Amino acid sequence: MLLTHPGPADAAPRAHARLLRTLPLPYVLVERAPTGIDDPSEHVSTDHAGGAYLALAHLAALGHRDVALVCRQKAAPSRGTAAGFTQGAAALGLRVTARLNWPLIAGHDGFEAVLAAQPPLADAVLAAAVSSGATALVCFGDMEGSALLAAARRAGVSIPGDLALVSCEDRHAATEPIPLTSVAPEKFRLGALGLETLLRRLEEPDAELRHIWLRPRLTVRASCGARAASPS
């Protein structure tokens, strides 16, 4: 089996990992890394920490020194994004002005519909980022980034003039009124490598275990004040 979401981020991860290891067939985790050094589960995952560093390095190259982070609360990729943001800011000599959580909101209409109907939350998160003194904001993920763009329009905050914005996921970032610069996971490649790893396990049951991390790409658009270079 390929398991693309073996459990919610707030579940007991080690107990869940032990349960997976009792399965009578090979499995590979896709976009969910093992829970600890004792977990032999094979996986192919996005290096979210590395992605956060790419975003910060780009912002630093544009001259930003004061940066803030918004992460989706309890989402598994947020842990890697937050860790990479902290380490990257230290390595690049940036001042972290705020670390903000975007709470998950459940609803029968689906997460996206409920999230889009919460402008007060977006307004509060944007206000906290701006009041912290940040000139640039890294946001996980695209839905939150879209909501923050709308909040900025309501508040008269210029993107990217007053606040540069980089999102993560790159699902619909290019279609926003101000296209979002985004950390873009290699989704197709993740699935292909996951299947390749699973087939290898079937063919070579005693082969060494694979733990594969893929560095995402930074797709530069208008929301950070720098556009992608035109093809030559």
C-alpha positions as a printed NumPy array, in Angstrom:
array([[  0.   ,   0.   ,   0.   ],
       [  0.901,   3.624,  -0.541],
       [ -0.367,   5.61 ,   2.456],
       [ -0.655,   9.302,   1.735],
       [ -2.218,  10.274,   5.046],
       [ -1.692,   7.588,   7.684],
       [ -3.159,   9.616,  10.535],
       [ -4.16 ,  13.065,  11.772],
       [ -1.398,  15.223,  13.171],
       [ -2.981,  15.303,  16.632],
       [ -3.29 ,  11.488,  16.899],
       [ -0.839,   9.408,  18.943],
       [  1.832,   9.048,  16.225],
       [  3.942,   6.294,  17.773],
       [  0.922,   4.094,  18.493],
       [ -0.229,   4.634,  14.92 ],
       [  3.216,   3.707,  13.591],
       [  3.207,   0.482,  15.634],
       [ -0.182,  -0.394,  14.17 ],
       [  1.113,   0.118,  10.622],
       [  4.005,  -2.25 ,  11.263],
       [  1.554,  -5.082,  12.005],
       [  0.195,  -4.954,   8.449],
       [  0.775,  -8.233,   6.545],
       [  1.904,  -6.414,   3.385],
       [  4.513,  -3.82 ,   2.394],
       [  3.619,  -0.139,   2.683],
       [  5.261,   3.18 ,   1.903],
       [  4.348,   6.509,   3.49 ],
       [  3.968,   9.454,   1.097],
       [  4.231,  12.944,   2.618],
       [  4.278,  11.542,   6.146],
       [  7.702,  10.756,   7.59 ],
       [  8.323,   8.102,  10.28 ],
       [  7.666,   9.117,  13.871],
       [ 11.109,   8.424,  15.309],
       [ 14.469,   6.722,  14.966],
       [ 12.913,   3.36 ,  15.909],
       [ 10.296,   3.513,  13.135],
       [ 11.451,   1.535,  10.057],
       [  8.598,   2.73 ,   7.806],
       [  9.768,   3.606,   4.315],
       [  8.716,   7.042,   3.153],
       [  8.945,   9.675,   0.416],
       [  8.254,  13.149,   1.802],
       [  8.656,  16.841,   1.09 ],
       [ 11.493,  18.578,   2.913],
       [  9.251,  21.284,   4.392],
       [ 12.095,  22.628,   6.519],
       [ 14.217,  23.088,   3.41 ],
       [ 11.292,  24.784,   1.691],
       [ 10.968,  27.311,   4.502],
       [ 14.671,  28.066,   4.183],
       [ 14.299,  28.658,   0.418],
       [ 11.528,  31.176,   1.12 ],
       [ 13.61 ,  33.005,   3.74 ],
       [ 16.739,  33.042,   1.594],
       [ 14.766,  34.643,  -1.237],
       [ 13.245,  37.24 ,   1.082],
       [ 16.664,  38.013,   2.58 ],
       [ 18.073,  38.506,  -0.927],
       [ 15.31 ,  41.064,  -1.522],
       [ 16.479,  42.988,   1.548],
       [ 14.011,  41.861,   4.196],
       [ 15.362,  41.539,   7.734],
       [ 12.157,  41.261,   9.835],
       [ 10.06 ,  38.172,   9.086],
       [  7.002,  36.446,  10.525],
       [  5.522,  32.96 ,  10.158],
       [  1.932,  31.728,   9.908],
       [  1.378,  27.968,  10.218],
       [ -1.76 ,  25.853,  10.044],
       [ -2.271,  24.568,  13.566],
       [ -1.829,  20.788,  14.011],
       [ -1.111,  20.184,  10.308],
       [  1.748,  17.694,   9.971],
       [  3.785,  19.766,   7.436],
       [  3.657,  22.762,   9.772],
       [  6.174,  21.152,  12.118],
       [  8.826,  20.931,   9.408],
       [  7.99 ,  24.4  ,   8.087],
       [  8.297,  25.933,  11.559],
       [ 11.589,  24.145,  12.255],
       [ 13.069,  25.234,   8.943],
       [ 11.863,  28.79 ,   9.489],
       [ 13.549,  28.99 ,  12.901],
       [ 16.82 ,  27.481,  11.69 ],
       [ 16.793,  29.462,   8.451],
       [ 16.178,  32.792,  10.169],
       [ 19.098,  32.132,  12.518],
       [ 21.399,  31.101,   9.665],
       [ 20.486,  34.155,   7.593],
       [ 20.595,  36.635,  10.475],
       [ 16.903,  37.541,  10.226],
       [ 14.741,  38.801,  13.091],
       [ 11.635,  36.698,  13.719],
       [  8.949,  39.153,  14.8  ],
       [  6.023,  36.732,  15.22 ],
       [  5.029,  33.07 ,  14.979],
       [  1.291,  32.82 ,  14.435],
       [ -1.036,  29.8  ,  14.389],
       [ -3.98 ,  29.443,  12.038],
       [ -6.458,  27.154,  13.817],
       [ -8.121,  24.333,  11.933],
       [-11.852,  24.851,  11.495],
       [-14.095,  21.845,  10.93 ],
       [-17.369,  22.071,   9.033],
       [-19.745,  20.041,   6.904],
       [-19.016,  22.171,   3.836],
       [-15.331,  21.193,   3.852],
       [-12.232,  22.929,   5.144],
       [-11.763,  25.313,   2.213],
       [-15.338,  26.627,   2.275],
       [-15.306,  27.171,   6.026],
       [-11.873,  28.802,   5.928],
       [-12.946,  31.219,   3.208],
       [-15.907,  32.276,   5.366],
       [-13.7  ,  33.429,   8.255],
       [-12.513,  36.973,   7.396],
       [-12.262,  38.005,  11.092],
       [ -9.597,  35.329,  11.621],
       [ -7.612,  36.448,   8.571],
       [ -7.94 ,  40.08 ,   9.637],
       [ -6.6  ,  39.268,  13.121],
       [ -3.657,  37.223,  11.803],
       [ -2.709,  39.942,   9.316],
       [ -2.955,  42.657,  11.971],
       [ -0.705,  40.664,  14.312],
       [  1.905,  40.179,  11.585],
       [  1.907,  43.848,  10.588],
       [  1.97 ,  45.135,  14.181],
       [  4.941,  42.849,  14.945],
       [  7.061,  44.919,  12.58 ],
       [  7.477,  42.2  ,   9.941],
       [  8.074,  43.318,   6.374],
       [  7.739,  39.767,   5.03 ],
       [  5.519,  36.836,   5.929],
       [  5.902,  33.107,   5.209],
       [  2.539,  31.348,   5.312],
       [  1.596,  27.672,   5.316],
       [ -0.457,  27.125,   3.177],
       [ -2.099,  28.579,   0.067],
       [ -5.623,  28.818,   1.494],
       [ -4.357,  30.893,   4.378],
       [ -2.286,  32.957,   1.968],
       [ -5.393,  33.676,  -0.128],
       [ -7.329,  34.71 ,   2.972],
       [ -4.486,  37.025,   4.017],
       [ -4.473,  38.67 ,   0.581],
       [ -8.178,  39.428,   0.999],
       [ -7.548,  40.719,   4.528],
       [ -4.82 ,  42.992,   3.204],
       [ -7.235,  44.483,   0.666],
       [ -9.764,  45.162,   3.424],
       [ -7.125,  46.748,   5.675],
       [ -5.436,  48.803,   2.97 ],
       [ -2.155,  46.9  ,   3.437],
       [ -0.165,  46.795,   0.205],
       [  1.105,  43.372,  -0.923],
       [  4.063,  43.406,  -1.494],
       [  4.652,  47.122,  -0.78 ],
       [  3.919,  46.97 ,   2.953],
       [  4.249,  43.219,   3.437],
       [  5.857,  40.634,   1.152],
       [  4.049,  37.287,   1.22 ],
       [  5.304,  33.77 ,   0.432],
       [  2.903,  30.835,   0.717],
       [  3.414,  27.071,   0.66 ],
       [  1.685,  24.24 ,  -1.289],
       [  1.252,  26.064,  -4.644],
       [ -2.193,  24.617,  -5.321],
       [ -3.869,  27.757,  -6.643],
       [ -1.325,  30.452,  -5.806],
       [ -0.878,  31.5  ,  -9.439],
       [ -4.565,  32.395,  -9.856],
       [ -4.795,  34.95 ,  -7.033],
       [ -5.386,  38.654,  -7.854],
       [ -1.79 ,  39.151,  -6.718],
       [ -0.113,  35.852,  -7.705],
       [  1.517,  34.281,  -4.675],
       [  5.166,  33.369,  -4.559],
       [  5.004,  29.816,  -3.277],
       [  7.074,  26.908,  -2.018],
       [  5.967,  24.179,  -4.428],
       [  6.262,  20.499,  -3.416],
       [  7.151,  18.003,  -6.142],
       [  3.787,  16.231,  -5.897],
       [  4.042,  14.15 ,  -9.08 ],
       [  7.582,  13.076,  -8.28 ],
       [  6.561,  12.134,  -4.72 ],
       [  3.93 ,   9.728,  -6.008],
       [  6.238,   8.238,  -8.625],
       [  9.039,   7.65 ,  -6.129],
       [  6.57 ,   6.21 ,  -3.618],
       [  5.396,   3.631,  -6.147],
       [  8.971,   2.9  ,  -7.227],
       [  9.936,   2.306,  -3.587],
       [  6.979,  -0.015,  -3.055],
       [  7.715,  -2.069,  -6.189],
       [ 11.344,  -2.349,  -5.131],
       [ 10.275,  -3.7  ,  -1.746],
       [  8.126,  -6.351,  -3.457],
       [ 10.989,  -7.369,  -5.737],
       [ 13.718,  -7.183,  -3.067],
       [ 12.181,  -7.872,   0.374],
       [ 15.597,  -7.684,   2.065],
       [ 16.761,  -4.454,   0.405],
       [ 17.832,  -1.527,   2.578],
       [ 15.085,   0.806,   3.772],
       [ 14.477,   4.034,   1.901],
       [ 13.879,   7.363,   3.623],
       [ 13.602,   9.934,   0.823],
       [ 13.258,  13.701,   1.265],
       [ 12.517,  15.892,  -1.761],
       [ 13.414,  19.584,  -1.644],
       [ 10.527,  21.69 ,  -3.002],
       [ 10.972,  24.469,  -5.542],
       [ 10.394,  28.163,  -4.943],
       [  8.079,  29.581,  -7.598],
       [  8.571,  33.349,  -7.617],
       [  5.552,  35.533,  -8.354],
       [  4.384,  39.08 ,  -7.614],
       [  3.426,  38.789,  -3.925],
       [  7.009,  39.136,  -2.703],
       [  7.87 ,  42.034,  -4.979],
       [  9.974,  40.006,  -7.414],
       [  8.727,  38.236, -10.488],
       [ 10.14 ,  35.124, -12.103],
       [ 12.712,  35.832, -14.803],
       [ 11.382,  35.728, -18.36 ],
       [ 12.616,  32.764, -20.405],
       [ 15.538,  33.706, -22.622]])
